Short mmCIF file of C-alpha atoms in Angstrom, two decimals:
data_model
loop_
_atom_site.label_atom_id
_atom_site.label_comp_id
_atom_site.label_asym_id
_atom_site.label_seq_id
_atom_site.Cartn_x
_atom_site.Cartn_y
_atom_site.Cartn_z
CA MET A 1 36.85 33.80 -56.48
CA PRO A 2 34.29 31.19 -55.88
CA LYS A 3 31.47 31.80 -53.45
CA VAL A 4 31.89 30.42 -49.93
CA GLN A 5 29.50 27.58 -49.33
CA ARG A 6 27.45 27.93 -46.21
CA ARG A 7 26.37 24.93 -44.19
CA LYS A 8 22.68 24.38 -43.98
CA PHE A 9 21.39 24.83 -40.44
CA ALA A 10 19.86 21.78 -38.65
CA GLN A 11 20.47 19.47 -41.57
CA MET A 12 19.22 15.90 -40.96
CA LYS A 13 21.59 12.99 -41.25
CA LYS A 14 20.88 10.53 -44.00
CA MET A 15 18.86 7.56 -42.81
CA ILE A 16 18.79 4.06 -44.21
CA SER A 17 15.28 3.12 -45.28
CA LEU A 18 13.67 0.03 -43.83
CA ARG A 19 13.65 -1.57 -47.30
CA ASP A 20 17.43 -1.36 -47.69
CA GLN A 21 19.01 -4.69 -48.63
CA ARG A 22 21.84 -4.25 -46.16
CA LEU A 23 19.48 -4.56 -43.20
CA LYS A 24 18.69 -7.93 -41.69
CA GLU A 25 15.12 -9.13 -41.18
CA LYS A 26 15.09 -8.49 -37.44
CA ASP A 27 16.36 -4.92 -37.97
CA ARG A 28 13.71 -4.15 -40.60
CA LEU A 29 10.85 -4.54 -38.17
CA PRO A 30 10.16 -1.53 -35.98
CA PRO A 31 10.79 -2.27 -32.29
CA LYS A 32 7.74 -3.44 -30.39
CA LYS A 33 6.59 -1.17 -27.61
CA PRO A 34 5.88 -2.94 -24.32
CA LYS A 35 2.26 -2.75 -23.24
CA LYS A 36 1.59 -0.48 -20.31
CA GLU A 37 0.47 -2.42 -17.27
CA ASP A 38 -2.86 -1.46 -15.81
CA PRO A 39 -2.39 -0.70 -12.08
CA HIS A 40 -5.94 -1.88 -11.33
CA VAL A 41 -5.39 -5.40 -12.66
CA VAL A 42 -4.46 -8.00 -10.05
CA LYS A 43 -1.13 -9.67 -10.78
CA VAL A 44 -1.29 -13.46 -10.72
CA THR A 45 1.85 -15.37 -9.87
CA LYS A 46 1.93 -19.12 -9.99
CA ALA A 47 3.43 -20.94 -7.03
CA PRO A 48 5.62 -23.96 -7.69
CA GLN A 49 3.72 -27.23 -7.62
CA TYR A 50 4.61 -29.49 -4.71
CA SER A 51 4.25 -33.22 -4.45
CA SER A 52 0.81 -34.43 -3.38
CA ALA A 53 2.57 -36.70 -0.86
CA LEU A 54 3.31 -33.58 1.22
CA PHE A 55 -0.41 -32.92 1.67
CA PHE A 56 -0.64 -34.83 4.95
CA LYS A 57 2.65 -33.56 6.41
CA TYR A 58 2.12 -30.92 9.08
CA ASN A 59 3.10 -30.21 12.66
CA THR A 60 0.87 -32.52 14.70
CA GLN A 61 1.66 -30.70 17.95
CA LEU A 62 -0.22 -27.60 16.81
CA GLY A 63 -3.76 -27.58 18.08
CA PRO A 64 -6.43 -25.51 19.77
CA PRO A 65 -6.45 -23.21 21.61
CA PHE A 66 -4.26 -21.26 19.19
CA ARG A 67 -2.18 -18.47 20.72
CA ILE A 68 -1.83 -15.73 18.11
CA LEU A 69 0.56 -12.79 18.33
CA VAL A 70 -1.34 -9.87 16.79
CA ASP A 71 0.52 -7.01 15.12
CA THR A 72 -0.57 -3.53 14.05
CA ASN A 73 -1.11 -4.49 10.41
CA PHE A 74 -3.58 -7.21 11.40
CA ILE A 75 -5.59 -4.81 13.57
CA ASN A 76 -5.53 -2.08 10.88
CA PHE A 77 -6.77 -4.57 8.29
CA SER A 78 -9.59 -5.71 10.55
CA ILE A 79 -10.66 -2.09 11.24
CA LYS A 80 -10.61 -1.14 7.55
CA ASN A 81 -12.68 -4.19 6.60
CA LYS A 82 -14.95 -3.84 9.65
CA LEU A 83 -14.11 -7.27 11.05
CA ASP A 84 -14.12 -8.38 14.65
CA VAL A 85 -10.56 -9.56 15.38
CA ILE A 86 -11.36 -12.56 17.59
CA GLN A 87 -14.39 -13.68 15.60
CA SER A 88 -12.51 -13.54 12.30
CA MET A 89 -9.64 -15.56 13.82
CA MET A 90 -12.05 -18.22 15.00
CA ASP A 91 -13.81 -18.29 11.62
CA CYS A 92 -10.47 -18.77 9.89
CA LEU A 93 -9.02 -21.47 12.16
CA TYR A 94 -12.27 -23.18 13.30
CA ALA A 95 -11.00 -23.29 16.88
CA LYS A 96 -10.59 -21.22 20.02
CA CYS A 97 -8.02 -18.42 19.61
CA ILE A 98 -6.17 -16.47 22.29
CA PRO A 99 -4.78 -13.27 20.75
CA TYR A 100 -1.65 -11.76 22.31
CA VAL A 101 -1.07 -8.01 21.92
CA THR A 102 2.18 -6.32 22.91
CA ASP A 103 2.46 -2.94 24.62
CA CYS A 104 4.26 -1.51 21.60
CA VAL A 105 1.34 -2.46 19.31
CA ILE A 106 -1.14 -0.69 21.59
CA ALA A 107 1.12 2.38 21.73
CA GLU A 108 1.38 2.35 17.94
CA LEU A 109 -2.41 2.21 17.58
CA GLU A 110 -2.81 5.13 19.97
CA LYS A 111 -0.42 7.21 17.85
CA LEU A 112 -2.39 6.53 14.65
CA GLY A 113 -5.27 8.79 15.62
CA ALA A 114 -8.94 8.88 16.51
CA LYS A 115 -10.01 6.26 13.96
CA TYR A 116 -7.74 3.63 15.50
CA ARG A 117 -8.49 4.54 19.13
CA VAL A 118 -11.37 2.07 18.98
CA ALA A 119 -8.95 -0.85 18.70
CA PRO A 120 -7.13 -0.41 22.06
CA CYS A 121 -10.53 -0.16 23.81
CA GLN A 122 -11.59 -3.43 22.23
CA ASN A 123 -8.25 -4.95 23.17
CA ALA A 124 -8.56 -4.07 26.85
CA GLU A 125 -12.20 -5.18 27.16
CA SER A 126 -11.89 -8.49 25.37
CA SER A 127 -10.07 -11.60 26.47
CA LYS A 128 -6.85 -10.55 24.78
CA THR A 129 -3.69 -11.06 26.75
CA GLN A 130 -1.38 -8.08 26.86
CA ILE A 131 2.35 -8.79 27.07
CA ARG A 132 5.42 -6.63 27.21
CA ALA A 133 7.72 -6.55 24.18
CA ASP A 134 10.55 -8.16 26.20
CA GLU A 135 8.32 -11.07 27.15
CA GLU A 136 7.28 -11.55 23.54
CA ASN A 137 10.65 -12.96 22.53
CA ASP A 138 10.87 -15.13 25.65
CA GLN A 139 7.45 -16.69 25.05
CA LEU A 140 8.27 -17.40 21.42
CA LYS A 141 11.55 -19.05 22.44
CA ARG A 142 9.74 -21.17 25.05
CA SER A 143 7.16 -22.34 22.53
CA LYS A 144 9.92 -23.32 20.07
CA ILE A 145 11.71 -25.31 22.77
CA LYS A 146 8.47 -27.12 23.70
CA SER A 147 7.75 -28.00 20.07
CA LYS A 148 11.23 -29.55 19.65
CA ARG A 149 10.65 -32.00 22.53
#
């Protein structure tokens, strides 16, 4: 009786070499690996280019004094970069600015901890106007109605 043939363990399948004539040109090249993106590099996105005729189109009813509704992110950014909120607004807009802060923003800053406790003190002392969250929506609606007239 003939010997029983044993299968070889972990035998590799036959592979077609890259030089095989049956392969097409695009299959012969090894796949290109995408380059890993560096997380420290700033991503640049290009905005669509608008007509230069739109340069002079803006809302002519907007003017100083600007009334600005300040949120928590704005205050956090100014604290981290050691900027005075009102002064940086005035430097940006070149006009008088009246910042509005809601009760919920002040409460949120108080919850953030000791580092952000400085901000509510500055808010109360300065000329900032404090409004309730309910009034916030009403004032925004009123300003939209005025601008439509």
